[in-house]
C-alpha atoms as a PDB file:
ATOM      1  CA  UNK A   1     155.009  39.192 110.790  1.00  0.00           C
ATOM      2  CA  UNK A   2     154.112  42.858 110.446  1.00  0.00           C
ATOM      3  CA  UNK A   3     155.245  45.035 107.555  1.00  0.00           C
ATOM      4  CA  UNK A   4     156.376  48.647 107.806  1.00  0.00           C
ATOM      5  CA  UNK A   5     155.966  50.894 104.782  1.00  0.00           C
ATOM      6  CA  UNK A   6     157.892  54.142 104.459  1.00  0.00           C
ATOM      7  CA  UNK A   7     156.292  56.642 102.092  1.00  0.00           C
ATOM      8  CA  UNK A   8     158.738  59.345 101.102  1.00  0.00           C
ATOM      9  CA  UNK A   9     160.636  60.851  98.206  1.00  0.00           C
ATOM     10  CA  UNK A  10     164.234  61.156  97.036  1.00  0.00           C
ATOM     11  CA  UNK A  11     166.184  64.037  98.541  1.00  0.00           C
ATOM     12  CA  UNK A  12     164.023  64.224 101.669  1.00  0.00           C
ATOM     13  CA  UNK A  13     166.233  64.517 104.756  1.00  0.00           C
ATOM     14  CA  UNK A  14     163.439  63.498 107.142  1.00  0.00           C
ATOM     15  CA  UNK A  15     162.806  60.441 104.948  1.00  0.00           C
ATOM     16  CA  UNK A  16     166.462  59.444 105.305  1.00  0.00           C
ATOM     17  CA  UNK A  17     166.241  59.747 109.095  1.00  0.00           C
ATOM     18  CA  UNK A  18     162.965  57.791 109.162  1.00  0.00           C
ATOM     19  CA  UNK A  19     164.501  55.043 106.994  1.00  0.00           C
ATOM     20  CA  UNK A  20     167.416  54.674 109.414  1.00  0.00           C
ATOM     21  CA  UNK A  21     165.030  54.258 112.361  1.00  0.00           C
ATOM     22  CA  UNK A  22     162.825  51.809 110.462  1.00  0.00           C
ATOM     23  CA  UNK A  23     165.746  49.659 109.331  1.00  0.00           C
ATOM     24  CA  UNK A  24     167.187  49.507 112.845  1.00  0.00           C
ATOM     25  CA  UNK A  25     163.874  48.649 114.550  1.00  0.00           C
ATOM     26  CA  UNK A  26     162.768  46.159 111.891  1.00  0.00           C
ATOM     27  CA  UNK A  27     166.124  44.383 112.108  1.00  0.00           C
ATOM     28  CA  UNK A  28     165.776  44.186 115.905  1.00  0.00           C
ATOM     29  CA  UNK A  29     162.276  42.686 115.882  1.00  0.00           C
ATOM     30  CA  UNK A  30     162.434  40.736 112.616  1.00  0.00           C
ATOM     31  CA  UNK A  31     159.769  42.773 110.810  1.00  0.00           C
ATOM     32  CA  UNK A  32     159.686  43.361 107.080  1.00  0.00           C
ATOM     33  CA  UNK A  33     159.803  46.836 105.582  1.00  0.00           C
ATOM     34  CA  UNK A  34     159.338  48.432 102.193  1.00  0.00           C
ATOM     35  CA  UNK A  35     159.635  51.899 100.740  1.00  0.00           C
ATOM     36  CA  UNK A  36     157.347  53.723  98.317  1.00  0.00           C
ATOM     37  CA  UNK A  37     158.135  56.908  96.408  1.00  0.00           C
ATOM     38  CA  UNK A  38     155.271  59.376  96.721  1.00  0.00           C
ATOM     39  CA  UNK A  39     156.214  60.833  93.326  1.00  0.00           C
ATOM     40  CA  UNK A  40     155.496  57.495  91.635  1.00  0.00           C
ATOM     41  CA  UNK A  41     151.954  56.995  92.957  1.00  0.00           C
ATOM     42  CA  UNK A  42     149.264  59.656  92.548  1.00  0.00           C
ATOM     43  CA  UNK A  43     147.023  58.110  95.226  1.00  0.00           C
ATOM     44  CA  UNK A  44     149.833  58.234  97.776  1.00  0.00           C
ATOM     45  CA  UNK A  45     150.689  61.766  96.688  1.00  0.00           C
ATOM     46  CA  UNK A  46     147.117  62.975  97.171  1.00  0.00           C
ATOM     47  CA  UNK A  47     146.813  61.280 100.552  1.00  0.00           C
ATOM     48  CA  UNK A  48     150.170  62.122 102.114  1.00  0.00           C
ATOM     49  CA  UNK A  49     152.019  64.924 100.257  1.00  0.00           C
ATOM     50  CA  UNK A  50     151.988  67.260 103.277  1.00  0.00           C
ATOM     51  CA  UNK A  51     153.027  64.593 105.768  1.00  0.00           C
ATOM     52  CA  UNK A  52     156.060  62.803 104.322  1.00  0.00           C
ATOM     53  CA  UNK A  53     157.743  60.828 105.532  1.00  0.00           C
ATOM     54  CA  UNK A  54     154.738  58.710 106.443  1.00  0.00           C
ATOM     55  CA  UNK A  55     155.072  55.338 108.150  1.00  0.00           C
ATOM     56  CA  UNK A  56     152.433  52.644 107.809  1.00  0.00           C
ATOM     57  CA  UNK A  57     152.291  49.445 109.834  1.00  0.00           C
ATOM     58  CA  UNK A  58     150.368  46.746 107.985  1.00  0.00           C
ATOM     59  CA  UNK A  59     148.812  49.401 105.770  1.00  0.00           C
ATOM     60  CA  UNK A  60     147.588  51.670 108.564  1.00  0.00           C
ATOM     61  CA  UNK A  61     149.146  55.053 109.251  1.00  0.00           C
ATOM     62  CA  UNK A  62     151.428  54.889 112.263  1.00  0.00           C
ATOM     63  CA  UNK A  63     153.515  58.082 112.152  1.00  0.00           C
ATOM     64  CA  UNK A  64     154.514  61.003 109.979  1.00  0.00           C
ATOM     65  CA  UNK A  65     157.413  63.482 109.863  1.00  0.00           C
ATOM     66  CA  UNK A  66     159.385  61.837 112.686  1.00  0.00           C
ATOM     67  CA  UNK A  67     159.506  58.189 113.713  1.00  0.00           C
ATOM     68  CA  UNK A  68     159.777  57.361 117.401  1.00  0.00           C
ATOM     69  CA  UNK A  69     161.775  54.102 117.585  1.00  0.00           C
ATOM     70  CA  UNK A  70     160.207  53.009 120.885  1.00  0.00           C
ATOM     71  CA  UNK A  71     156.679  53.604 119.603  1.00  0.00           C
ATOM     72  CA  UNK A  72     157.442  51.733 116.378  1.00  0.00           C
ATOM     73  CA  UNK A  73     158.999  48.853 118.300  1.00  0.00           C
ATOM     74  CA  UNK A  74     155.869  48.561 120.476  1.00  0.00           C
ATOM     75  CA  UNK A  75     153.600  48.583 117.416  1.00  0.00           C
ATOM     76  CA  UNK A  76     155.605  45.775 115.863  1.00  0.00           C
ATOM     77  CA  UNK A  77     155.765  43.567 118.941  1.00  0.00           C
ATOM     78  CA  UNK A  78     152.211  43.848 120.270  1.00  0.00           C
END
């Protein structure tokens, strides 16, 4: 089973939209997902502060800013 990680921060509208897409797609395909707050991890902040929300699939960057549900679904089912 693949795991999706959403890297974002509280109060981020794009993060809220990305979370909705991730939850819907992960529920459809049975994938796990987690969320990390960029403000709580300096390494994540340094790596991604200009790109949030950032989506990782099994630890590898998949998307940033906007999440395409079809593209995410394909990544999780291939």
